[in-house]
Short mmCIF file of C-alpha atoms in Angstrom, two decimals:
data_model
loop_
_atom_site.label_atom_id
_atom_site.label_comp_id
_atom_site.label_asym_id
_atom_site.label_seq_id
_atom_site.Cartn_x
_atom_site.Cartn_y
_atom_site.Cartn_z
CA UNK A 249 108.86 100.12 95.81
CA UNK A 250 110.29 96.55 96.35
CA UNK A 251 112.59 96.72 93.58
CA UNK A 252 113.97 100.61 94.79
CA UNK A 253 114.78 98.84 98.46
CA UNK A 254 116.66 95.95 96.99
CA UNK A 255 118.54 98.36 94.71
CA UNK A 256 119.44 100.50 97.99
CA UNK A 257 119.81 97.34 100.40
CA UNK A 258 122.32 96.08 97.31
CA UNK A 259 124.18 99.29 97.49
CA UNK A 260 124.92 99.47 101.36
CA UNK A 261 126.48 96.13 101.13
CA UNK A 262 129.63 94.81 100.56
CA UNK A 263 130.32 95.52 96.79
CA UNK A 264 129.43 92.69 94.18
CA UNK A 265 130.23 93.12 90.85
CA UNK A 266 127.92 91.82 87.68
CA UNK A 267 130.87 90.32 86.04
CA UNK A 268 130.25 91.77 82.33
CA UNK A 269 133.52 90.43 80.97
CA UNK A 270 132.40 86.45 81.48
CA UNK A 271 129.36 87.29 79.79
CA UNK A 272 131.43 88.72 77.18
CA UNK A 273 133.29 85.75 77.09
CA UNK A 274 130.71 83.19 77.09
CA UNK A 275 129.49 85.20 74.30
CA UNK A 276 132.49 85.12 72.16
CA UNK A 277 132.15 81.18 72.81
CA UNK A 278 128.86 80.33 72.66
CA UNK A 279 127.68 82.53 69.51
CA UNK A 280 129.94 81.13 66.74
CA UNK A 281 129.08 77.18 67.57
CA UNK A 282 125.80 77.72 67.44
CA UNK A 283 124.06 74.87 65.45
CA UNK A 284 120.49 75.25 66.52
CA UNK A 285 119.00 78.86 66.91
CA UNK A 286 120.35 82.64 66.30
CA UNK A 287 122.03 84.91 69.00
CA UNK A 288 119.72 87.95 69.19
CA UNK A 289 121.13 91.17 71.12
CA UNK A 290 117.95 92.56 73.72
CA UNK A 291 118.01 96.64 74.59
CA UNK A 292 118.46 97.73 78.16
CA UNK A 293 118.08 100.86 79.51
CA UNK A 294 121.10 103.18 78.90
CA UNK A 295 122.03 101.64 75.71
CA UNK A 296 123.42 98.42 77.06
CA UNK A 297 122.41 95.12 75.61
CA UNK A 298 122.75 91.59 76.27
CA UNK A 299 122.32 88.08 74.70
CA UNK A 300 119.36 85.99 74.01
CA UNK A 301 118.92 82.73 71.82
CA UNK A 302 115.94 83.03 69.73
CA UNK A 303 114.85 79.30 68.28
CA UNK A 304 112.17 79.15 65.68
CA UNK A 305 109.61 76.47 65.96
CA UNK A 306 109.68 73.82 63.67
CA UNK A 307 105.98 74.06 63.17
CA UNK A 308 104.49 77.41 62.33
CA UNK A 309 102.72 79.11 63.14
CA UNK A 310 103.96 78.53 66.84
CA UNK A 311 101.87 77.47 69.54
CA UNK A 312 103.61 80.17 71.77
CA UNK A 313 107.21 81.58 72.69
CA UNK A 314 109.05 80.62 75.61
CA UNK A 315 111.35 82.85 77.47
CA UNK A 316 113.94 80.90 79.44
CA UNK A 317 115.68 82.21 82.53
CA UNK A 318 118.95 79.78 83.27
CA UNK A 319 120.09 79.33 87.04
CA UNK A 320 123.16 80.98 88.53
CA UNK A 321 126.76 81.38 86.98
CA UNK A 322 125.89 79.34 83.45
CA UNK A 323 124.57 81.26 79.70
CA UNK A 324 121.72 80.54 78.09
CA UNK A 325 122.88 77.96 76.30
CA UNK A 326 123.71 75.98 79.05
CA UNK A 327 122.70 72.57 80.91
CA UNK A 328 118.88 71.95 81.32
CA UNK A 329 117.76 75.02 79.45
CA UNK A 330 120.00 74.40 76.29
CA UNK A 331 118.07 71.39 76.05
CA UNK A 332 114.52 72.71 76.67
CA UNK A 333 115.16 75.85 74.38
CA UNK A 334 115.76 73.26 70.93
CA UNK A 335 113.02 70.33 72.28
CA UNK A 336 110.33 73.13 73.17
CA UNK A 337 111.11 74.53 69.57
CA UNK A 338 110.86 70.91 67.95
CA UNK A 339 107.07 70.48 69.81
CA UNK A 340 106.53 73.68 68.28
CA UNK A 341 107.38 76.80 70.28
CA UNK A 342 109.29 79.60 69.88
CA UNK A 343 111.86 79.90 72.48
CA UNK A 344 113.86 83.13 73.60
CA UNK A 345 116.91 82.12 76.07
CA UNK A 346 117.97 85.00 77.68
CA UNK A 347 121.88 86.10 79.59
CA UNK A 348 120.69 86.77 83.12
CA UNK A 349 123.01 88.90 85.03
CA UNK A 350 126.21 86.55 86.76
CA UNK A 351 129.13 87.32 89.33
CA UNK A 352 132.49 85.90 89.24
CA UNK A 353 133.01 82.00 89.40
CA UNK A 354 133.90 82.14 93.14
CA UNK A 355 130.57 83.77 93.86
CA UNK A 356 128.17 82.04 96.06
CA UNK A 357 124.40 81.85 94.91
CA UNK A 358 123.68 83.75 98.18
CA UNK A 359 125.52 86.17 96.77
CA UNK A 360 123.06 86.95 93.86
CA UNK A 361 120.47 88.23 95.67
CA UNK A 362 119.76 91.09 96.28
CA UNK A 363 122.53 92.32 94.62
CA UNK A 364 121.53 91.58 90.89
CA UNK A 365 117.46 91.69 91.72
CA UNK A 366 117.67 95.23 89.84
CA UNK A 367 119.28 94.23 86.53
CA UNK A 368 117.52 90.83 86.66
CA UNK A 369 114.01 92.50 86.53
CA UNK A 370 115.44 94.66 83.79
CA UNK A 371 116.40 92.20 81.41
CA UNK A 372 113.02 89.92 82.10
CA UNK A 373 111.15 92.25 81.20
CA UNK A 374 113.55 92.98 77.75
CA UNK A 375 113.16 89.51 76.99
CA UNK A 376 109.06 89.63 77.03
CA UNK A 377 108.94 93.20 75.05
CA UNK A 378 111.47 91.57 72.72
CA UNK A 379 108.87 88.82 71.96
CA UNK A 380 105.87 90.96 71.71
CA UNK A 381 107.70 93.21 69.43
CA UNK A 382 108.42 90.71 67.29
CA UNK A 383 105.08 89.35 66.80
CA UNK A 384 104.96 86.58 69.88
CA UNK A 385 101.14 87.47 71.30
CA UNK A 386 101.44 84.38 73.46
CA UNK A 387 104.29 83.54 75.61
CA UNK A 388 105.07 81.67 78.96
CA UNK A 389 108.00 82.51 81.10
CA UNK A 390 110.09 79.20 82.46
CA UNK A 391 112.71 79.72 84.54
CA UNK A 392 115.68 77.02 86.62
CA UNK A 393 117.05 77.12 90.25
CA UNK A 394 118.38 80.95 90.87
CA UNK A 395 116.76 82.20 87.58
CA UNK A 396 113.27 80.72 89.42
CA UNK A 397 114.20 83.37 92.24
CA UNK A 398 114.72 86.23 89.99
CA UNK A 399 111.60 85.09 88.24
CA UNK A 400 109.40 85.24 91.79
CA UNK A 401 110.80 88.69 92.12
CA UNK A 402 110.23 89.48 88.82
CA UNK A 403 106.07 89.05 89.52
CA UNK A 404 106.69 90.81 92.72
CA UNK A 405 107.23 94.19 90.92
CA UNK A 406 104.99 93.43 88.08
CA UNK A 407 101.39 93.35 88.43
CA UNK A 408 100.75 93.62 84.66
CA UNK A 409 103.23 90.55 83.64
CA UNK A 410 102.59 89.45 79.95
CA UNK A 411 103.03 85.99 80.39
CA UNK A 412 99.95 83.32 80.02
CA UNK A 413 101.89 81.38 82.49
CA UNK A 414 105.23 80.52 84.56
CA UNK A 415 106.77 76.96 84.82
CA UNK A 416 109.47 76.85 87.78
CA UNK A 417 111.85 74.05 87.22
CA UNK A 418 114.11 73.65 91.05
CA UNK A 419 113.11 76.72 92.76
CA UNK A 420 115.79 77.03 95.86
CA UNK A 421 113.34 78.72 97.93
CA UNK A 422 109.86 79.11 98.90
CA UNK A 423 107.52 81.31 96.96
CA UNK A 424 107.85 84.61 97.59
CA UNK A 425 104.81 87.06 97.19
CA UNK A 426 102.37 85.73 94.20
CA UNK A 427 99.49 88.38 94.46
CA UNK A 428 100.52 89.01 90.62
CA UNK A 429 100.34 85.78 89.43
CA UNK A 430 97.08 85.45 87.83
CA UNK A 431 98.18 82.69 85.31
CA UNK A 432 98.43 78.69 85.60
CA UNK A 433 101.98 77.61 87.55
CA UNK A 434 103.85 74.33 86.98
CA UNK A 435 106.32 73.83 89.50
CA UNK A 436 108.63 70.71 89.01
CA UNK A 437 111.42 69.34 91.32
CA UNK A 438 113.77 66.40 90.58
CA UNK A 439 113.01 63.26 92.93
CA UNK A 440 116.53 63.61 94.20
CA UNK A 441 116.54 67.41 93.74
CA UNK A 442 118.69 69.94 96.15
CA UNK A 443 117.39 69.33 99.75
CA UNK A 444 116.34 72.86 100.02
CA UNK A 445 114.13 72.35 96.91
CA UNK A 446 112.34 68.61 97.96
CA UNK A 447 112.16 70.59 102.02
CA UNK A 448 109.69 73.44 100.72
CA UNK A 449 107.78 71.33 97.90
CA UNK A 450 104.66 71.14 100.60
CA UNK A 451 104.75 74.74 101.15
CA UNK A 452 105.20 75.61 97.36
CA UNK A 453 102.22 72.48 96.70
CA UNK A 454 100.12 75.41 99.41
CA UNK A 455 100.72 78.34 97.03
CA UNK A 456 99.53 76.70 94.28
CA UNK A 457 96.32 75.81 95.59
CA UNK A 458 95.08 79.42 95.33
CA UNK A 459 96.07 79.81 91.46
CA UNK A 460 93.91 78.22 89.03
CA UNK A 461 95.24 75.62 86.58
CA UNK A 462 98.53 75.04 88.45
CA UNK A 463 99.86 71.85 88.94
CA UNK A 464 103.30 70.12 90.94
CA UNK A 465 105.38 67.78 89.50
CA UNK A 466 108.52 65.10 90.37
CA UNK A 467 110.68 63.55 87.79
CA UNK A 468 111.41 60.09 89.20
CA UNK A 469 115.37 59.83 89.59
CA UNK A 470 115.96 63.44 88.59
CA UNK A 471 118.48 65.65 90.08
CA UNK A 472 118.57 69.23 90.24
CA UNK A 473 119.66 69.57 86.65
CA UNK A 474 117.83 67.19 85.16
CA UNK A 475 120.89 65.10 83.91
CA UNK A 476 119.72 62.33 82.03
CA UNK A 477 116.17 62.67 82.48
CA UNK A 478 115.77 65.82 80.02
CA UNK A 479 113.15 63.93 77.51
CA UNK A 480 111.02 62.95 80.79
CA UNK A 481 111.08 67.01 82.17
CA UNK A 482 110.65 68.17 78.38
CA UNK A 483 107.19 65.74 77.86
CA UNK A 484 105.99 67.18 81.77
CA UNK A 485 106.19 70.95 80.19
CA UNK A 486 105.01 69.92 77.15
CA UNK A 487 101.68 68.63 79.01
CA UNK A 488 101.32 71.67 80.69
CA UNK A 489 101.58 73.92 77.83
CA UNK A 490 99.15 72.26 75.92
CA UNK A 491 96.59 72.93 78.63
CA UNK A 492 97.22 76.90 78.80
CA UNK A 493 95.16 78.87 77.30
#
């Protein structure tokens, strides 16, 4: 019901158009210079597709998959989850980086929501029927910054999620509703993170109490991307994972 009032609150405002042509073209780039991982097409409804990066762990079999959700206006190649897609596969997890839907350049990030809530919940859910069909039992959804949002919304609409837990890397908002999240959380800010982000970490820190097995974390000298302090976030998920079960 959630998910059919976004779509219709999307519609009555100003148009904002899912730019499919920079996807396209961040495909075209991104694909061929590949060095670590395969680009995978994943099936939406109406016979679109999109891309996803699937990384094979470097020990098999793998401890789980990962499906990563990247933050506004990047691909899934890109910044914080480019890294954590090849380290998580070198401590040995799958990982499945998936396109989530972008807007033009100029775009704000307020501008992503609610308009792309629809087609954001679509291709979440592609990328965790995409792992299950190919043989991932296990897998944990991690998510950065506006893909965190999309993520929250994600659990909103989905009381039967298949994930054995969610790690939330810069989250630019409070939680929204978690009644669906029945799994362990790991939510982890950058010491000098987005104000927005370090301003809600006590209300987030409140959430978590009522989940089992989640935990909050701050990567000393870490901005919102991570820049430079990749190993240090990488080792914190690591942890984490190792402790779901």
């Amino acid at each position: 019901m959630r998910l059919l009032l976004c779509a219709l609150l999307a519609a009555a405002l100003p148009a904002v158009a899912q730019d499919s042509e920079r996807e396209k073209r961040w495909a075209a780039e991104v694909v061929p210079n590949l060095v670590v991982g395969d680009a995978v097409r994943l099936k939406l409804p109406g016979g679109r597709d999109f891309l996803g990066i699937f990384t094979e762990p470097q020990t098999k079999p793998s401890r789980a998959a990962v499906l990563l959700l990247h933050g506004a206006g990047v691909h899934p190649d890109h910044g914080v989850i480019g890294a954590l897609r090849v380290s998580l596969a070198d401590a040995g997890y799958a990982t499945l980086s998936i396109q989530m839907p972008v807007l033009k350049a100029d775009a704000r990030a307020e501008d992503y929501l609610p308009a792309l809530l629809p087609e954001s919940l679509w291709r979440i859910r592609a990328g965790g029927r995409w792992l299950e069909e190919h043989g991932h039992l296990k897998s944990i959804l991690l998510c950065h910054s506006m893909g965190c949002r999309m993520a929250n919304a994600y659990y909103e609409e989905t009381p039967d999620a298949p994930f054995a837990a969610w790690v939330v890397l810069g989250i630019t908002s409070p939680f929204g509703r978690l009644g669906n999240v029945k799994v362990p959380m790991l939510d982890v800010s950058g010491e000098m993170d987005f104000p927005g982000v370090l301003r809600d970490e006590w209300r987030r820190r409140l959430a978590l109490n009522a989940i089992p097995g989640s935990e909050q974390k701050v990567i000393p000298g870490a901005d919102h991307y991570y820049t430079g302090r990749e190993r240090e976030l990488a080792a914190v998920v690591r942890e984490f994972l190792a402790r779901v079960p």
